[in-house]
Short mmCIF file of C-alpha atoms and ligand atoms in Angstrom, two decimals:
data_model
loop_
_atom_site.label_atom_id
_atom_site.label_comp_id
_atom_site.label_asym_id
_atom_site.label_seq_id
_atom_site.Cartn_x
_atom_site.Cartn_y
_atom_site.Cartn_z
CA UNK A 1 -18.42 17.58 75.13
CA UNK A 2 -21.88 18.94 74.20
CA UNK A 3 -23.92 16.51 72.89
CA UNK A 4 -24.03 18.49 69.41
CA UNK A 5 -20.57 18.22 68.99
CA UNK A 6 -21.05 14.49 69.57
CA UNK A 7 -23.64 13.81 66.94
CA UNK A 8 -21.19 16.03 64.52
CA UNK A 9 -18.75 13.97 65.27
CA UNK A 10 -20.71 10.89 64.64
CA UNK A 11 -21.91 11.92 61.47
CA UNK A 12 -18.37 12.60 60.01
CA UNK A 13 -17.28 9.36 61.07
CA UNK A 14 -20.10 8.15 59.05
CA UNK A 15 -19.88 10.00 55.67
CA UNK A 16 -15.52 8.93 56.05
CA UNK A 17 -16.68 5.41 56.61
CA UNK A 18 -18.76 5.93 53.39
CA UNK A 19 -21.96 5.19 54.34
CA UNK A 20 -24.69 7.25 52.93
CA UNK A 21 -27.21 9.58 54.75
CA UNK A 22 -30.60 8.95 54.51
CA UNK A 23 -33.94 11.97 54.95
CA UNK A 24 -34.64 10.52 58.56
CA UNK A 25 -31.24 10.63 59.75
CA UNK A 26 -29.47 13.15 62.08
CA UNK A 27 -27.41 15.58 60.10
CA UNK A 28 -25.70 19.44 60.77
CA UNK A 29 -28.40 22.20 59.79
CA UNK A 30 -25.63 23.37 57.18
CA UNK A 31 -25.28 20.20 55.59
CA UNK A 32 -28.96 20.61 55.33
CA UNK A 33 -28.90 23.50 53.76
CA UNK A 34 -26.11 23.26 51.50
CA UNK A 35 -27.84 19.92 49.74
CA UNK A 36 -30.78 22.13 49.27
CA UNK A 37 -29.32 24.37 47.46
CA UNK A 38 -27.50 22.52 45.32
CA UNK A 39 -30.43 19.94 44.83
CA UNK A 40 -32.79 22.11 43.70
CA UNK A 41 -30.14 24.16 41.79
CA UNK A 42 -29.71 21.32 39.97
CA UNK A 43 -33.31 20.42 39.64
CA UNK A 44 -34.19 24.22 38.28
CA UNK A 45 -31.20 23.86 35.86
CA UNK A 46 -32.92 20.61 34.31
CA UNK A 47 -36.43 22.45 34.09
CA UNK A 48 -34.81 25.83 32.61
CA UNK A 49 -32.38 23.83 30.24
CA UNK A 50 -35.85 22.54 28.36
CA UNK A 51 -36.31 26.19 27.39
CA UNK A 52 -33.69 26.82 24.79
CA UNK A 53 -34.05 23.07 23.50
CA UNK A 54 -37.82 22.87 23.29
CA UNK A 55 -37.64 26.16 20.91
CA UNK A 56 -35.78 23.85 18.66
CA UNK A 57 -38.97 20.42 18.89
CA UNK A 58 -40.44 22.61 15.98
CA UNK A 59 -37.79 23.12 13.58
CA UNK A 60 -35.92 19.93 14.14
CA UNK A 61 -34.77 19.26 10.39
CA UNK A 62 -36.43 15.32 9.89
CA UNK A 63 -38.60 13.41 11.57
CA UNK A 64 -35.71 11.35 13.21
CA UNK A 65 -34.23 14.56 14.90
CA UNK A 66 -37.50 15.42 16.00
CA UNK A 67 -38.16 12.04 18.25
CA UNK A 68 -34.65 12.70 19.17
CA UNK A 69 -34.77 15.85 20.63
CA UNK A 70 -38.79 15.65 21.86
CA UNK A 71 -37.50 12.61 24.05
CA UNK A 72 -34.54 14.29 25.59
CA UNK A 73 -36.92 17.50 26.22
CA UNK A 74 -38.74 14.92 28.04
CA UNK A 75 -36.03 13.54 30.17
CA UNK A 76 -35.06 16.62 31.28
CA UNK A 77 -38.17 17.32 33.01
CA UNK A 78 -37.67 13.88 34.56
CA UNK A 79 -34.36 14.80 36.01
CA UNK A 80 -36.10 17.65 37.02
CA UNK A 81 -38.90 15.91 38.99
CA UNK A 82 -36.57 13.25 40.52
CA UNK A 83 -34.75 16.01 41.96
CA UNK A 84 -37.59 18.09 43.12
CA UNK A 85 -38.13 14.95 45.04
CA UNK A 86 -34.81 14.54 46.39
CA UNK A 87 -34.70 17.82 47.72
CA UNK A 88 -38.30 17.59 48.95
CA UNK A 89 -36.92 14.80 51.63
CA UNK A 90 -34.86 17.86 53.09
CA UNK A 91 -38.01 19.49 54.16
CA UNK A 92 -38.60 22.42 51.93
CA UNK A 93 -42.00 21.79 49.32
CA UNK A 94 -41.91 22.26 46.31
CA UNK A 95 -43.93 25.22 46.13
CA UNK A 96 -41.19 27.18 47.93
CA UNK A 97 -38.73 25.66 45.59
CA UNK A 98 -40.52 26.97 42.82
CA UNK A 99 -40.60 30.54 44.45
CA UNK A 100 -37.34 30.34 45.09
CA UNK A 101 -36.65 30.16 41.19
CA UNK A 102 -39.28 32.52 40.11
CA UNK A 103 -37.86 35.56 42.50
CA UNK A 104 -34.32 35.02 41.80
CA UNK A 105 -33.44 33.64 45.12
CA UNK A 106 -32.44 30.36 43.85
CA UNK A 107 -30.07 29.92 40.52
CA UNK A 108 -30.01 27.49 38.07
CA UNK A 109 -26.64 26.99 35.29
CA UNK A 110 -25.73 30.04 33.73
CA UNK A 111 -25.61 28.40 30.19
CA UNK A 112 -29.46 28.18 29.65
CA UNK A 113 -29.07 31.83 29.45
CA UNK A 114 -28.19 31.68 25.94
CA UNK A 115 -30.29 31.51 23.40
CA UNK A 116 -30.00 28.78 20.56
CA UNK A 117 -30.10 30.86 17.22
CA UNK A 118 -29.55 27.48 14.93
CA UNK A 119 -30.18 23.71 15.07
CA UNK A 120 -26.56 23.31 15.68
CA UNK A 121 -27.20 24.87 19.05
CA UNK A 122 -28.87 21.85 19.84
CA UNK A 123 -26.15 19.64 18.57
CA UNK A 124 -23.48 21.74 20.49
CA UNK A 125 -25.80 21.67 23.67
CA UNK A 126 -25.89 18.03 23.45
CA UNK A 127 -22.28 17.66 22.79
CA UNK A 128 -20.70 20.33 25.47
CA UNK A 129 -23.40 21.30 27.63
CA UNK A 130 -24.65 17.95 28.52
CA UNK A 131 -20.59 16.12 28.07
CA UNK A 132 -19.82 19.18 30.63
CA UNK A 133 -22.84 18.01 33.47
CA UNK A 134 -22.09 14.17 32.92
CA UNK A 135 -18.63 15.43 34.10
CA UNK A 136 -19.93 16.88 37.30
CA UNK A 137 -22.62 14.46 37.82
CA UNK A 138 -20.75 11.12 37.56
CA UNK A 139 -19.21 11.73 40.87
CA UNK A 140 -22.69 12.91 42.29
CA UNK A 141 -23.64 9.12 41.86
CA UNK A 142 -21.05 8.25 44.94
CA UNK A 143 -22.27 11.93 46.91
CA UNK A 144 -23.20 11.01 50.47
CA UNK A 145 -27.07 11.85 50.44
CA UNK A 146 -28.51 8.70 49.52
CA UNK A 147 -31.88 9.81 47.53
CA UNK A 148 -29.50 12.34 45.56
CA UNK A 149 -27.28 9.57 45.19
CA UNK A 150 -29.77 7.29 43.40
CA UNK A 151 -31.39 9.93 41.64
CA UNK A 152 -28.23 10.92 39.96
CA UNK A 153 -27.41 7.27 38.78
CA UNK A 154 -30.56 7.03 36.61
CA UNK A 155 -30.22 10.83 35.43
CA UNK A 156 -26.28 9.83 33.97
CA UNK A 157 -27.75 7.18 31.97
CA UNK A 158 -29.50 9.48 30.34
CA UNK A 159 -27.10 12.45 30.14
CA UNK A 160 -25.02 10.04 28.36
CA UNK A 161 -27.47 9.27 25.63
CA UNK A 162 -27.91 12.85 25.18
CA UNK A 163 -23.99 13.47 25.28
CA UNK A 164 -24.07 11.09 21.89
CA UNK A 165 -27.40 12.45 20.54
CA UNK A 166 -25.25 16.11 20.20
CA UNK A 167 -22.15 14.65 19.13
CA UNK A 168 -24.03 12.88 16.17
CA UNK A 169 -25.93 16.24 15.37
CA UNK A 170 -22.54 18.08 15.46
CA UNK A 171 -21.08 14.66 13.35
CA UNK A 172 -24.12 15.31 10.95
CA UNK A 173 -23.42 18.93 10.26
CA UNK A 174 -19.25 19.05 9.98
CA UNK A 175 -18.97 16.34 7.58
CA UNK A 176 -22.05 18.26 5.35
CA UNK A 177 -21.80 20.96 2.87
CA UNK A 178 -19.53 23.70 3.88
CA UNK A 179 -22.79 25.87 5.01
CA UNK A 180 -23.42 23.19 7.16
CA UNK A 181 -19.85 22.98 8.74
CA UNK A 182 -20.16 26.49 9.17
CA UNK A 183 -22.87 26.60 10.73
CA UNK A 184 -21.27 23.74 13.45
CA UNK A 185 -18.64 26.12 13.86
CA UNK A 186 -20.47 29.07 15.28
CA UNK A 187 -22.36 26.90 17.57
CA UNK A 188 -18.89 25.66 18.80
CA UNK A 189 -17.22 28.95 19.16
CA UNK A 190 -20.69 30.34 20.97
CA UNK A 191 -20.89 27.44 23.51
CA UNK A 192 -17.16 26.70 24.26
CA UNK A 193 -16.76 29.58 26.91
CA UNK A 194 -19.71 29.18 28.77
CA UNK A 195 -19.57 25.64 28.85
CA UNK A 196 -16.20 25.90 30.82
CA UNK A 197 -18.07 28.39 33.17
CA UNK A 198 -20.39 25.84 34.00
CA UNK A 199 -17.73 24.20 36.19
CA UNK A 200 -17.80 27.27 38.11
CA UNK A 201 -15.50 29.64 39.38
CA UNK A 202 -11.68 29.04 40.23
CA UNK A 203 -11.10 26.99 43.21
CA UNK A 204 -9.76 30.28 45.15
CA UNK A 205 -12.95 31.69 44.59
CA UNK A 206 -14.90 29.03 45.34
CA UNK A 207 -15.47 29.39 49.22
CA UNK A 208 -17.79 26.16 49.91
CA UNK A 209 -15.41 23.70 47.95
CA UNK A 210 -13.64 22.26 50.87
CA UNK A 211 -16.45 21.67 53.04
CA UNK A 212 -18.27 20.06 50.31
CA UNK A 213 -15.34 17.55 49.60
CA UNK A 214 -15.52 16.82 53.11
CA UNK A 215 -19.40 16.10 53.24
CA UNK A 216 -18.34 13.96 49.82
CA UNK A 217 -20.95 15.94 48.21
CA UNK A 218 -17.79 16.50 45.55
CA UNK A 219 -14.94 14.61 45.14
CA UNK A 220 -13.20 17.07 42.50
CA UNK A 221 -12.73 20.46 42.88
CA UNK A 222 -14.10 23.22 40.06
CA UNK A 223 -10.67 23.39 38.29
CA UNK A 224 -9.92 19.39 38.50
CA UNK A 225 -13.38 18.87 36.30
CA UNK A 226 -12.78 21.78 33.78
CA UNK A 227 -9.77 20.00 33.26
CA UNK A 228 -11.19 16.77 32.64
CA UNK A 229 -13.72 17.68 30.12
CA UNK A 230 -11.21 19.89 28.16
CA UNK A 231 -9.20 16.78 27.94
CA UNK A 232 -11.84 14.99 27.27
CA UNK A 233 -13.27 17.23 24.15
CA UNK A 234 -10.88 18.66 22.25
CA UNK A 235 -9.88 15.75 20.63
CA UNK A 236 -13.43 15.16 19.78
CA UNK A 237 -13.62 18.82 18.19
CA UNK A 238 -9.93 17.59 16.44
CA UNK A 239 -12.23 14.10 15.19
CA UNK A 240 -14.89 16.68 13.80
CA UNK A 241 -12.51 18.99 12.06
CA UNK A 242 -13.84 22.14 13.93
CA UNK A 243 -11.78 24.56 16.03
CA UNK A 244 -12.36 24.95 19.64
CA UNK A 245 -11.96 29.41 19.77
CA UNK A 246 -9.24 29.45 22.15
CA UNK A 247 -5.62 30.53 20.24
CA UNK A 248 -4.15 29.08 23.66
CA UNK A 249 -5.39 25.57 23.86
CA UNK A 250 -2.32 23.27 23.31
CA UNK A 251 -1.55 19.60 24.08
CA UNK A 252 1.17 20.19 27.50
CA UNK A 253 3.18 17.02 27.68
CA UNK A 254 4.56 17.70 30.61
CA UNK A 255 1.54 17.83 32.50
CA UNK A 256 -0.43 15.55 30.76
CA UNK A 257 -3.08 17.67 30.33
CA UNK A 258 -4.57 20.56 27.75
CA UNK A 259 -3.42 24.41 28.57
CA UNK A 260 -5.84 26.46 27.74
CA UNK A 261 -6.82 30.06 27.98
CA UNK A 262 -8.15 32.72 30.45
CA UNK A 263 -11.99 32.57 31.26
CA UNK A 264 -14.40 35.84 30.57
CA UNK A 265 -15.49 35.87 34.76
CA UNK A 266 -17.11 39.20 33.57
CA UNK A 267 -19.15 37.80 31.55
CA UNK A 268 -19.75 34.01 34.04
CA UNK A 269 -20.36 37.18 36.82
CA UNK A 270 -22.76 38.82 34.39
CA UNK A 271 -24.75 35.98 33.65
CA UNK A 272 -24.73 34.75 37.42
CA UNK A 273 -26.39 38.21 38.50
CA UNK A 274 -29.04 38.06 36.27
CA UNK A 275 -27.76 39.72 33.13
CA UNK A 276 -27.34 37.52 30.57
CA UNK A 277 -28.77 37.60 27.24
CA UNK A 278 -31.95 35.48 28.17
CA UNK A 279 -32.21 35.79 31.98
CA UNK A 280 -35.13 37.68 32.07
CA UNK A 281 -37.32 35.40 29.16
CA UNK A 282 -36.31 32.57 31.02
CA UNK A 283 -37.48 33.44 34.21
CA UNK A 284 -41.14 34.59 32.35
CA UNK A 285 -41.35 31.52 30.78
CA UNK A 286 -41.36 29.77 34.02
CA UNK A 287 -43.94 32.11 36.02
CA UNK A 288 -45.94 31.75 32.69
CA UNK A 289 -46.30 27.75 33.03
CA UNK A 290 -46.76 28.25 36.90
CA UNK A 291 -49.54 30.64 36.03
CA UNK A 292 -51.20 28.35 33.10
CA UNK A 293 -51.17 25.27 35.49
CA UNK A 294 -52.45 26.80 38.41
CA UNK A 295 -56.13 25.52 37.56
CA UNK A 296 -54.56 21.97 37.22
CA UNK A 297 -53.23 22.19 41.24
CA UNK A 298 -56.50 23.77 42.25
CA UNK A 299 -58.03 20.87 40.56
CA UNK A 300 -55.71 17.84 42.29
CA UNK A 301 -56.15 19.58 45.79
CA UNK A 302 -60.29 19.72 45.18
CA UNK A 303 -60.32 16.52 44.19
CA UNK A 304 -58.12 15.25 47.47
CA UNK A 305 -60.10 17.14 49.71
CA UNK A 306 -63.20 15.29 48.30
CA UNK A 307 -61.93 12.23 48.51
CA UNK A 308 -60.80 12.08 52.25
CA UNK A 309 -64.36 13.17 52.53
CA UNK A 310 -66.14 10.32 51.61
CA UNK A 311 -63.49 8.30 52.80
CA UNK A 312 -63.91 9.31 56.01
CA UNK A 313 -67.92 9.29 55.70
CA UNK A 314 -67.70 5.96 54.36
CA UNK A 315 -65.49 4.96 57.50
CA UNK A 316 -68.17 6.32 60.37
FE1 FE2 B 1 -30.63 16.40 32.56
FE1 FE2 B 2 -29.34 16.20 29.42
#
């Protein structure tokens, strides 16, 4: 047996016993790989996802909203820096992560490529888009990489609070005037679809699924989430008095779960590839902010530099 297959084997038997991996252990080149991609998908997600809420920080409609909102902007970025970090233990810097985003070669969640044309965006971002990645993050507190592990049980805490902070915006707006209620409404019937597609595609199309469940970097498959958070919200949407857009969404007995209708893939493919309706002003916001705060890493490296100078003159 080569000793490759060994230390394979090894590692297997360590992930089934549940223990988690640490940055200095031994692991498969794939494995690898396939956390840094999804870590830093994740982490670009968080830092793209403050787009379409921070053009909201302005218009928020009291000063209570306002706090509300500014402080999940915030912890958003800090999801996004904890991950960074996470994924920076895999080897890659962030610099090439950033790349990565900038030229396309990494993604980030398909739903930040909508725009928010109302404040009840924000409450139906909060609400869905947020209920849908506490869904898939939840189980990413148990995933087998321990500083993704950890990072994730700090970042739920706070997906939760925004999960409520929506909820109450969307509570806020159904029970108001009927403009109001309106208003919820066509967030709801904008958001409903693509929040589904953030689960991803169909479990038959989804070719790294079973390897991941092995490496317990999921324990549910695509299709087994969706489910849940279906479940999950539309009595929530029943509690509001709003109507989730999908003429086939019915209570199934039987199965003990929701039915509900047939996903727009165009559209999820669409959006994947780059064509959604905000893709493109996304991605120039980002190189933008890269661009502005270039002088501030310039600075911090200067600065460094100097000081290992005198440190080390101060050491001879
Ligand atoms: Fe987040
Ligand atoms: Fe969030």
């Amino acid at each position: 047996m080569s000793k490759e297959v060994n230390l394979e084997e090894q590692f297997q038997a360590r992930i089934d016993a549940g223990e988690r991996i640490e940055p200095k252990d031994w692991m498969p080149e794939k494995y690898r790989k396939t956390h840094i991609r999804q870590i830093s998908q994740h982490a670009h997600s968080e830092i793209v996802g403050m787009l379409p809420e921070g053009n909201w920080i302005t218009r928020a409609p009291s000063l209570r909203r306002k706090v509300g909102l500014l402080a999940k902007v915030q912890d958003e970025a800090g999801h996004g820096l904890y991950l960074y970090s996470a994924a920076e233990t895999l080897g890659i810097s962030r610099d090439e992560l950033e790349v990565q985003l900038l030229t396309g070669k990494a993604k980030y969640s398909s739903i930040f490529n909508y725009p928010t044309l109302s404040w009840a965006d924000i409450g139906a971002i909060g609400w869905l888009v947020d209920g849908a990645a506490i869904i898939n993050q939840v189980m990413l507190t148990r995933t087998s990489y321990g500083p993704y592990a950890r990072a994730m049980v700090r970042i739920c805490k706070e997906e939760s609070f925004h999960q409520r902070q929506g909820y109450e915006i969307m509570l806020g707006l159904a029970k108001g005037t009927p403009e109001q209620k309106e208003m919820a409404q066509d967030a709801l019937n904008r958001f409903w679809w693509p929040s589904l597609m953030m689960f991803g595609p169909r479990d038959h199309e989804s070719p790294n699924t079973a390897q991941s469940v092995r490496w317990k970097i999921k324990r549910k498959t695509n299709d087994e989430l969706r489910q849940q958070f279906i479940d999950i919200t539309a009595p929530q949407a029943d509690y509001l008095g709003l109507t989730i857009p999908d003429p086939d969404l019915k209570w199934n007995e039987e199965r003990g779960h929701y039915d509900f209708g047939e996903i727009n893939w165009d559209e999820f493919w669409q959006v994947v590839k780059g064509n959604g309706p905000c893709n493109r002003e996304r991605i120039e916001a980002r190189t933008k902010a890269r661009e502005d705060g270039a002088w501030v890493r310039e600075a911090a490296l200067q600065y460094a530099a100097k000081k290992a100078t005198r440190n080390q003159s101060k050491a001879v």
